[in-house]
mmCIF file of C-alpha atoms in Angstrom:
data_model
loop_
_atom_site.group_PDB
_atom_site.id
_atom_site.type_symbol
_atom_site.label_atom_id
_atom_site.label_comp_id
_atom_site.label_asym_id
_atom_site.label_seq_id
_atom_site.Cartn_x
_atom_site.Cartn_y
_atom_site.Cartn_z
ATOM 1 C CA UNK H 1 32.974 35.478 70.518
ATOM 2 C CA UNK H 2 36.246 36.602 72.122
ATOM 3 C CA UNK H 3 37.759 37.387 68.733
ATOM 4 C CA UNK H 4 34.739 39.488 67.718
ATOM 5 C CA UNK H 5 34.947 41.334 71.042
ATOM 6 C CA UNK H 6 38.613 42.039 70.337
ATOM 7 C CA UNK H 7 37.718 43.250 66.869
ATOM 8 C CA UNK H 8 35.150 45.696 68.261
ATOM 9 C CA UNK H 9 37.430 46.925 71.044
ATOM 10 C CA UNK H 10 40.491 47.471 68.867
ATOM 11 C CA UNK H 11 38.385 48.991 66.079
ATOM 12 C CA UNK H 12 37.133 51.584 68.561
ATOM 13 C CA UNK H 13 40.711 52.350 69.605
ATOM 14 C CA UNK H 14 41.804 52.581 65.959
ATOM 15 C CA UNK H 15 39.050 55.054 65.088
ATOM 16 C CA UNK H 16 40.359 57.350 67.817
ATOM 17 C CA UNK H 17 43.574 57.891 65.876
ATOM 18 C CA UNK H 18 42.821 57.281 62.180
ATOM 19 C CA UNK H 19 39.799 57.957 59.956
ATOM 20 C CA UNK H 20 37.246 55.152 59.782
ATOM 21 C CA UNK H 21 38.020 54.425 56.120
ATOM 22 C CA UNK H 22 41.715 53.994 56.869
ATOM 23 C CA UNK H 23 40.985 51.778 59.885
ATOM 24 C CA UNK H 24 38.806 49.538 57.703
ATOM 25 C CA UNK H 25 41.605 49.141 55.143
ATOM 26 C CA UNK H 26 44.106 48.226 57.875
ATOM 27 C CA UNK H 27 41.605 45.788 59.367
ATOM 28 C CA UNK H 28 40.980 44.050 56.054
ATOM 29 C CA UNK H 29 44.678 43.798 55.183
ATOM 30 C CA UNK H 30 45.378 42.213 58.580
ATOM 31 C CA UNK H 31 42.390 39.917 58.114
ATOM 32 C CA UNK H 32 43.597 38.811 54.689
ATOM 33 C CA UNK H 33 47.031 38.041 56.139
ATOM 34 C CA UNK H 34 45.423 35.979 58.914
ATOM 35 C CA UNK H 35 43.148 34.064 56.544
ATOM 36 C CA UNK H 36 45.928 33.595 53.994
ATOM 37 C CA UNK H 37 48.175 32.166 56.690
ATOM 38 C CA UNK H 38 45.397 29.866 57.855
ATOM 39 C CA UNK H 39 44.773 28.620 54.308
ATOM 40 C CA UNK H 40 48.456 27.922 53.724
ATOM 41 C CA UNK H 41 48.852 26.129 57.058
ATOM 42 C CA UNK H 42 45.579 24.216 56.813
ATOM 43 C CA UNK H 43 46.011 23.130 53.199
ATOM 44 C CA UNK H 44 49.724 22.472 53.327
ATOM 45 C CA UNK H 45 50.235 25.049 50.598
ATOM 46 C CA UNK H 46 47.880 23.408 48.103
ATOM 47 C CA UNK H 47 44.932 25.640 47.294
ATOM 48 C CA UNK H 48 42.128 24.775 44.870
ATOM 49 C CA UNK H 49 40.544 27.782 43.158
ATOM 50 C CA UNK H 50 37.037 27.588 41.734
ATOM 51 C CA UNK H 51 34.666 30.191 40.369
ATOM 52 C CA UNK H 52 31.581 28.457 41.770
ATOM 53 C CA UNK H 53 29.729 30.945 43.932
ATOM 54 C CA UNK H 54 32.074 33.789 43.006
ATOM 55 C CA UNK H 55 29.341 36.374 42.465
ATOM 56 C CA UNK H 56 27.520 35.442 45.647
ATOM 57 C CA UNK H 57 30.755 35.748 47.611
ATOM 58 C CA UNK H 58 31.555 39.043 45.872
ATOM 59 C CA UNK H 59 28.161 40.543 46.773
ATOM 60 C CA UNK H 60 28.670 39.256 50.298
ATOM 61 C CA UNK H 61 32.040 41.027 50.384
ATOM 62 C CA UNK H 62 30.510 44.276 49.165
ATOM 63 C CA UNK H 63 27.903 44.096 51.908
ATOM 64 C CA UNK H 64 30.595 43.303 54.476
ATOM 65 C CA UNK H 65 32.859 46.126 53.339
ATOM 66 C CA UNK H 66 30.137 48.761 53.349
ATOM 67 C CA UNK H 67 28.717 47.447 56.620
ATOM 68 C CA UNK H 68 32.154 47.544 58.228
ATOM 69 C CA UNK H 69 32.669 51.094 57.022
ATOM 70 C CA UNK H 70 29.310 52.119 58.525
ATOM 71 C CA UNK H 71 30.231 50.357 61.782
ATOM 72 C CA UNK H 72 33.628 52.065 62.040
ATOM 73 C CA UNK H 73 32.005 55.410 61.300
ATOM 74 C CA UNK H 74 29.554 54.756 64.133
ATOM 75 C CA UNK H 75 32.497 53.888 66.407
ATOM 76 C CA UNK H 76 34.123 57.199 65.536
ATOM 77 C CA UNK H 77 31.103 59.145 66.749
ATOM 78 C CA UNK H 78 29.693 56.927 69.471
ATOM 79 C CA UNK H 79 30.016 54.299 72.133
ATOM 80 C CA UNK H 80 31.475 50.890 71.290
ATOM 81 C CA UNK H 81 28.636 49.243 73.232
ATOM 82 C CA UNK H 82 25.888 51.018 71.345
ATOM 83 C CA UNK H 83 27.518 50.763 67.909
ATOM 84 C CA UNK H 84 28.248 47.070 68.375
ATOM 85 C CA UNK H 85 24.775 46.294 69.727
ATOM 86 C CA UNK H 86 23.041 48.030 66.867
ATOM 87 C CA UNK H 87 25.325 46.505 64.230
ATOM 88 C CA UNK H 88 24.774 43.109 65.851
ATOM 89 C CA UNK H 89 21.146 43.338 64.838
ATOM 90 C CA UNK H 90 22.266 42.063 61.459
ATOM 91 C CA UNK H 91 21.423 38.687 63.001
ATOM 92 C CA UNK H 92 17.754 39.664 62.991
ATOM 93 C CA UNK H 93 17.788 40.654 59.333
ATOM 94 C CA UNK H 94 19.818 37.602 58.307
ATOM 95 C CA UNK H 95 17.316 35.407 60.135
ATOM 96 C CA UNK H 96 14.383 37.075 58.386
ATOM 97 C CA UNK H 97 16.070 36.694 54.992
ATOM 98 C CA UNK H 98 16.635 33.014 55.752
ATOM 99 C CA UNK H 99 12.982 32.537 56.651
ATOM 100 C CA UNK H 100 11.639 34.428 53.635
ATOM 101 C CA UNK H 101 14.044 33.292 50.912
ATOM 102 C CA UNK H 102 15.576 30.032 52.142
ATOM 103 C CA UNK H 103 12.484 28.478 53.722
ATOM 104 C CA UNK H 104 14.196 28.239 57.109
ATOM 105 C CA UNK H 105 11.893 27.971 60.089
ATOM 106 C CA UNK H 106 11.720 29.663 63.464
ATOM 107 C CA UNK H 107 10.363 28.107 66.625
ATOM 108 C CA UNK H 108 8.757 29.929 69.515
ATOM 109 C CA UNK H 109 12.051 30.056 71.404
ATOM 110 C CA UNK H 110 13.777 31.563 68.341
ATOM 111 C CA UNK H 111 11.111 34.237 68.023
ATOM 112 C CA UNK H 112 11.361 35.013 71.737
ATOM 113 C CA UNK H 113 15.144 35.278 71.415
ATOM 114 C CA UNK H 114 14.804 37.759 68.568
ATOM 115 C CA UNK H 115 12.344 39.778 70.639
ATOM 116 C CA UNK H 116 14.748 39.845 73.594
ATOM 117 C CA UNK H 117 17.596 40.887 71.285
ATOM 118 C CA UNK H 118 15.568 43.838 70.002
ATOM 119 C CA UNK H 119 14.685 44.856 73.568
ATOM 120 C CA UNK H 120 18.348 44.554 74.586
ATOM 121 C CA UNK H 121 19.485 46.839 71.768
ATOM 122 C CA UNK H 122 16.817 49.404 72.596
ATOM 123 C CA UNK H 123 17.871 49.367 76.263
ATOM 124 C CA UNK H 124 21.578 49.601 75.411
ATOM 125 C CA UNK H 125 20.942 52.532 73.093
ATOM 126 C CA UNK H 126 19.331 54.570 75.877
#
């Protein structure tokens, strides 16, 4: 949670000085360095490469890249609180996709939580 808050905060600062597209590229390069370092440290330098799930991961990456670009563009023109709250609603759509396509279930508390999240975003966007 703290790392995502830092991401949002520093992304907002970055979009004050560079175009959103450029900020996204810098963000992804730094992220790749961080993940690459983690992989090397965690695996002791031994990495197994497989093509299983490649296309699913690639589509996921396309969605992430375009979503990040949209988010940074929103940061350029608006409030970090509003942009982050609205973009955070991806949780709602991911949950619905899980229910519809992966046969995941939602309890009453889950449904109430989604409802409160929607209300929160509407209130924050005011």
